[in-house]
PDB file of N, CA and C in Angstrom:
ATOM      1  N   MET J  24     133.462-126.041 -53.927  1.00  0.00           N
ATOM      2  CA  MET J  24     133.262-125.134 -52.998  1.00  0.00           C
ATOM      3  C   MET J  24     132.849-126.197 -51.636  1.00  0.00           C
ATOM      4  N   THR J  25     133.516-127.044 -51.783  1.00  0.00           N
ATOM      5  CA  THR J  25     132.845-128.462 -50.455  1.00  0.00           C
ATOM      6  C   THR J  25     133.599-128.059 -49.513  1.00  0.00           C
ATOM      7  N   HIS J  26     134.505-127.249 -48.890  1.00  0.00           N
ATOM      8  CA  HIS J  26     134.936-127.635 -48.261  1.00  0.00           C
ATOM      9  C   HIS J  26     134.595-126.948 -46.196  1.00  0.00           C
ATOM     10  N   ARG J  27     135.848-126.819 -45.742  1.00  0.00           N
ATOM     11  CA  ARG J  27     134.857-126.523 -44.595  1.00  0.00           C
ATOM     12  C   ARG J  27     134.898-125.192 -44.277  1.00  0.00           C
ATOM     13  N   PRO J  28     133.456-124.949 -44.167  1.00  0.00           N
ATOM     14  CA  PRO J  28     132.791-123.142 -44.398  1.00  0.00           C
ATOM     15  C   PRO J  28     134.010-122.071 -43.198  1.00  0.00           C
ATOM     16  N   LYS J  29     135.007-121.961 -43.331  1.00  0.00           N
ATOM     17  CA  LYS J  29     135.878-121.043 -42.466  1.00  0.00           C
ATOM     18  C   LYS J  29     135.570-119.735 -42.887  1.00  0.00           C
ATOM     19  N   SER J  30     135.926-118.828 -44.084  1.00  0.00           N
ATOM     20  CA  SER J  30     135.540-117.757 -44.222  1.00  0.00           C
ATOM     21  C   SER J  30     135.770-117.349 -46.334  1.00  0.00           C
ATOM     22  N   ALA J  31     135.067-116.861 -46.673  1.00  0.00           N
ATOM     23  CA  ALA J  31     135.077-116.511 -47.986  1.00  0.00           C
ATOM     24  C   ALA J  31     136.050-115.874 -48.442  1.00  0.00           C
ATOM     25  N   ALA J  32     136.707-115.176 -47.618  1.00  0.00           N
ATOM     26  CA  ALA J  32     138.759-114.871 -47.705  1.00  0.00           C
ATOM     27  C   ALA J  32     138.802-115.999 -48.280  1.00  0.00           C
ATOM     28  N   CYS J  33     138.956-116.876 -47.191  1.00  0.00           N
ATOM     29  CA  CYS J  33     140.053-118.097 -47.102  1.00  0.00           C
ATOM     30  C   CYS J  33     139.901-119.059 -47.773  1.00  0.00           C
ATOM     31  N   GLU J  34     138.367-119.045 -48.693  1.00  0.00           N
ATOM     32  CA  GLU J  34     138.293-119.929 -49.669  1.00  0.00           C
ATOM     33  C   GLU J  34     138.812-119.145 -51.087  1.00  0.00           C
ATOM     34  N   LEU J  35     138.343-118.149 -51.002  1.00  0.00           N
ATOM     35  CA  LEU J  35     139.537-117.316 -52.299  1.00  0.00           C
ATOM     36  C   LEU J  35     140.533-117.686 -52.801  1.00  0.00           C
ATOM     37  N   VAL J  36     140.758-117.359 -51.378  1.00  0.00           N
ATOM     38  CA  VAL J  36     142.754-117.533 -51.404  1.00  0.00           C
ATOM     39  C   VAL J  36     143.176-118.814 -51.839  1.00  0.00           C
ATOM     40  N   TYR J  37     142.573-119.927 -51.221  1.00  0.00           N
ATOM     41  CA  TYR J  37     142.509-121.118 -51.478  1.00  0.00           C
ATOM     42  C   TYR J  37     142.582-121.845 -52.485  1.00  0.00           C
ATOM     43  N   MET J  38     141.420-121.165 -53.868  1.00  0.00           N
ATOM     44  CA  MET J  38     141.149-121.655 -54.938  1.00  0.00           C
ATOM     45  C   MET J  38     142.425-120.678 -55.769  1.00  0.00           C
ATOM     46  N   TYR J  39     142.329-118.793 -55.606  1.00  0.00           N
ATOM     47  CA  TYR J  39     143.107-118.658 -55.880  1.00  0.00           C
ATOM     48  C   TYR J  39     144.644-118.990 -56.084  1.00  0.00           C
ATOM     49  N   LYS J  40     145.038-119.087 -54.727  1.00  0.00           N
ATOM     50  CA  LYS J  40     146.898-119.228 -54.329  1.00  0.00           C
ATOM     51  C   LYS J  40     147.174-120.194 -55.801  1.00  0.00           C
ATOM     52  N   PRO J  41     146.770-122.018 -55.919  1.00  0.00           N
ATOM     53  CA  PRO J  41     147.101-122.953 -56.788  1.00  0.00           C
ATOM     54  C   PRO J  41     146.719-122.033 -58.323  1.00  0.00           C
ATOM     55  N   VAL J  42     145.854-121.185 -58.687  1.00  0.00           N
ATOM     56  CA  VAL J  42     145.152-121.316 -59.783  1.00  0.00           C
ATOM     57  C   VAL J  42     146.659-119.794 -59.885  1.00  0.00           C
ATOM     58  N   LYS J  43     146.822-119.249 -59.332  1.00  0.00           N
ATOM     59  CA  LYS J  43     147.660-118.006 -59.748  1.00  0.00           C
ATOM     60  C   LYS J  43     149.317-118.839 -59.843  1.00  0.00           C
ATOM     61  N   ARG J  44     149.280-119.463 -59.280  1.00  0.00           N
ATOM     62  CA  ARG J  44     151.200-120.560 -59.038  1.00  0.00           C
ATOM     63  C   ARG J  44     151.046-120.752 -60.880  1.00  0.00           C
ATOM     64  N   LYS J  45     149.625-121.803 -60.981  1.00  0.00           N
ATOM     65  CA  LYS J  45     149.800-122.929 -61.858  1.00  0.00           C
ATOM     66  C   LYS J  45     149.063-122.162 -63.201  1.00  0.00           C
ATOM     67  N   VAL J  46     148.550-120.848 -63.280  1.00  0.00           N
ATOM     68  CA  VAL J  46     148.704-120.036 -64.023  1.00  0.00           C
ATOM     69  C   VAL J  46     148.920-118.839 -64.549  1.00  0.00           C
ATOM     70  N   LEU J  47     149.789-118.082 -63.902  1.00  0.00           N
ATOM     71  CA  LEU J  47     150.065-116.498 -63.502  1.00  0.00           C
ATOM     72  C   LEU J  47     151.885-117.049 -63.667  1.00  0.00           C
ATOM     73  N   ILE J  48     152.469-118.073 -63.259  1.00  0.00           N
ATOM     74  CA  ILE J  48     153.434-118.157 -62.973  1.00  0.00           C
ATOM     75  C   ILE J  48     153.994-118.921 -64.582  1.00  0.00           C
ATOM     76  N   PRO J  49     153.666-119.545 -65.175  1.00  0.00           N
ATOM     77  CA  PRO J  49     154.323-120.273 -66.401  1.00  0.00           C
ATOM     78  C   PRO J  49     154.371-119.314 -67.236  1.00  0.00           C
ATOM     79  N   PRO J  50     153.200-118.673 -68.224  1.00  0.00           N
ATOM     80  CA  PRO J  50     153.060-117.635 -69.275  1.00  0.00           C
ATOM     81  C   PRO J  50     153.868-116.404 -68.743  1.00  0.00           C
ATOM     82  N   PHE J  51     154.069-116.017 -67.042  1.00  0.00           N
ATOM     83  CA  PHE J  51     154.927-115.009 -66.788  1.00  0.00           C
ATOM     84  C   PHE J  51     155.901-115.364 -67.234  1.00  0.00           C
ATOM     85  N   LYS J  52     156.702-116.205 -67.236  1.00  0.00           N
ATOM     86  CA  LYS J  52     158.388-116.662 -67.024  1.00  0.00           C
ATOM     87  C   LYS J  52     159.010-115.502 -68.318  1.00  0.00           C
ATOM     88  N   PRO J  53     160.035-115.423 -67.866  1.00  0.00           N
ATOM     89  CA  PRO J  53     161.039-114.713 -69.035  1.00  0.00           C
ATOM     90  C   PRO J  53     161.247-115.814 -70.108  1.00  0.00           C
ATOM     91  N   LYS J  54     160.933-116.745 -70.343  1.00  0.00           N
ATOM     92  CA  LYS J  54     161.534-117.730 -70.884  1.00  0.00           C
ATOM     93  C   LYS J  54     160.201-118.028 -72.229  1.00  0.00           C
ATOM     94  N   ASN J  55     159.178-117.795 -71.814  1.00  0.00           N
ATOM     95  CA  ASN J  55     157.974-117.948 -72.765  1.00  0.00           C
ATOM     96  C   ASN J  55     157.661-115.975 -73.435  1.00  0.00           C
ATOM     97  N   THR J  56     158.433-115.280 -73.027  1.00  0.00           N
ATOM     98  CA  THR J  56     158.184-114.199 -73.553  1.00  0.00           C
ATOM     99  C   THR J  56     159.027-113.540 -75.101  1.00  0.00           C
ATOM    100  N   PRO J  57     158.866-113.944 -75.580  1.00  0.00           N
ATOM    101  CA  PRO J  57     159.265-113.371 -77.044  1.00  0.00           C
ATOM    102  C   PRO J  57     160.888-112.118 -77.256  1.00  0.00           C
TER     103      PRO J  57
END
């Protein structure tokens, strides 16, 4: 958390956006589902 101190919500979304996109999308794909 060494970015600009804009807002707690902004930082949460910033760190949550990439994580959700790289961690929640691949495993949630219908191809990976048996």
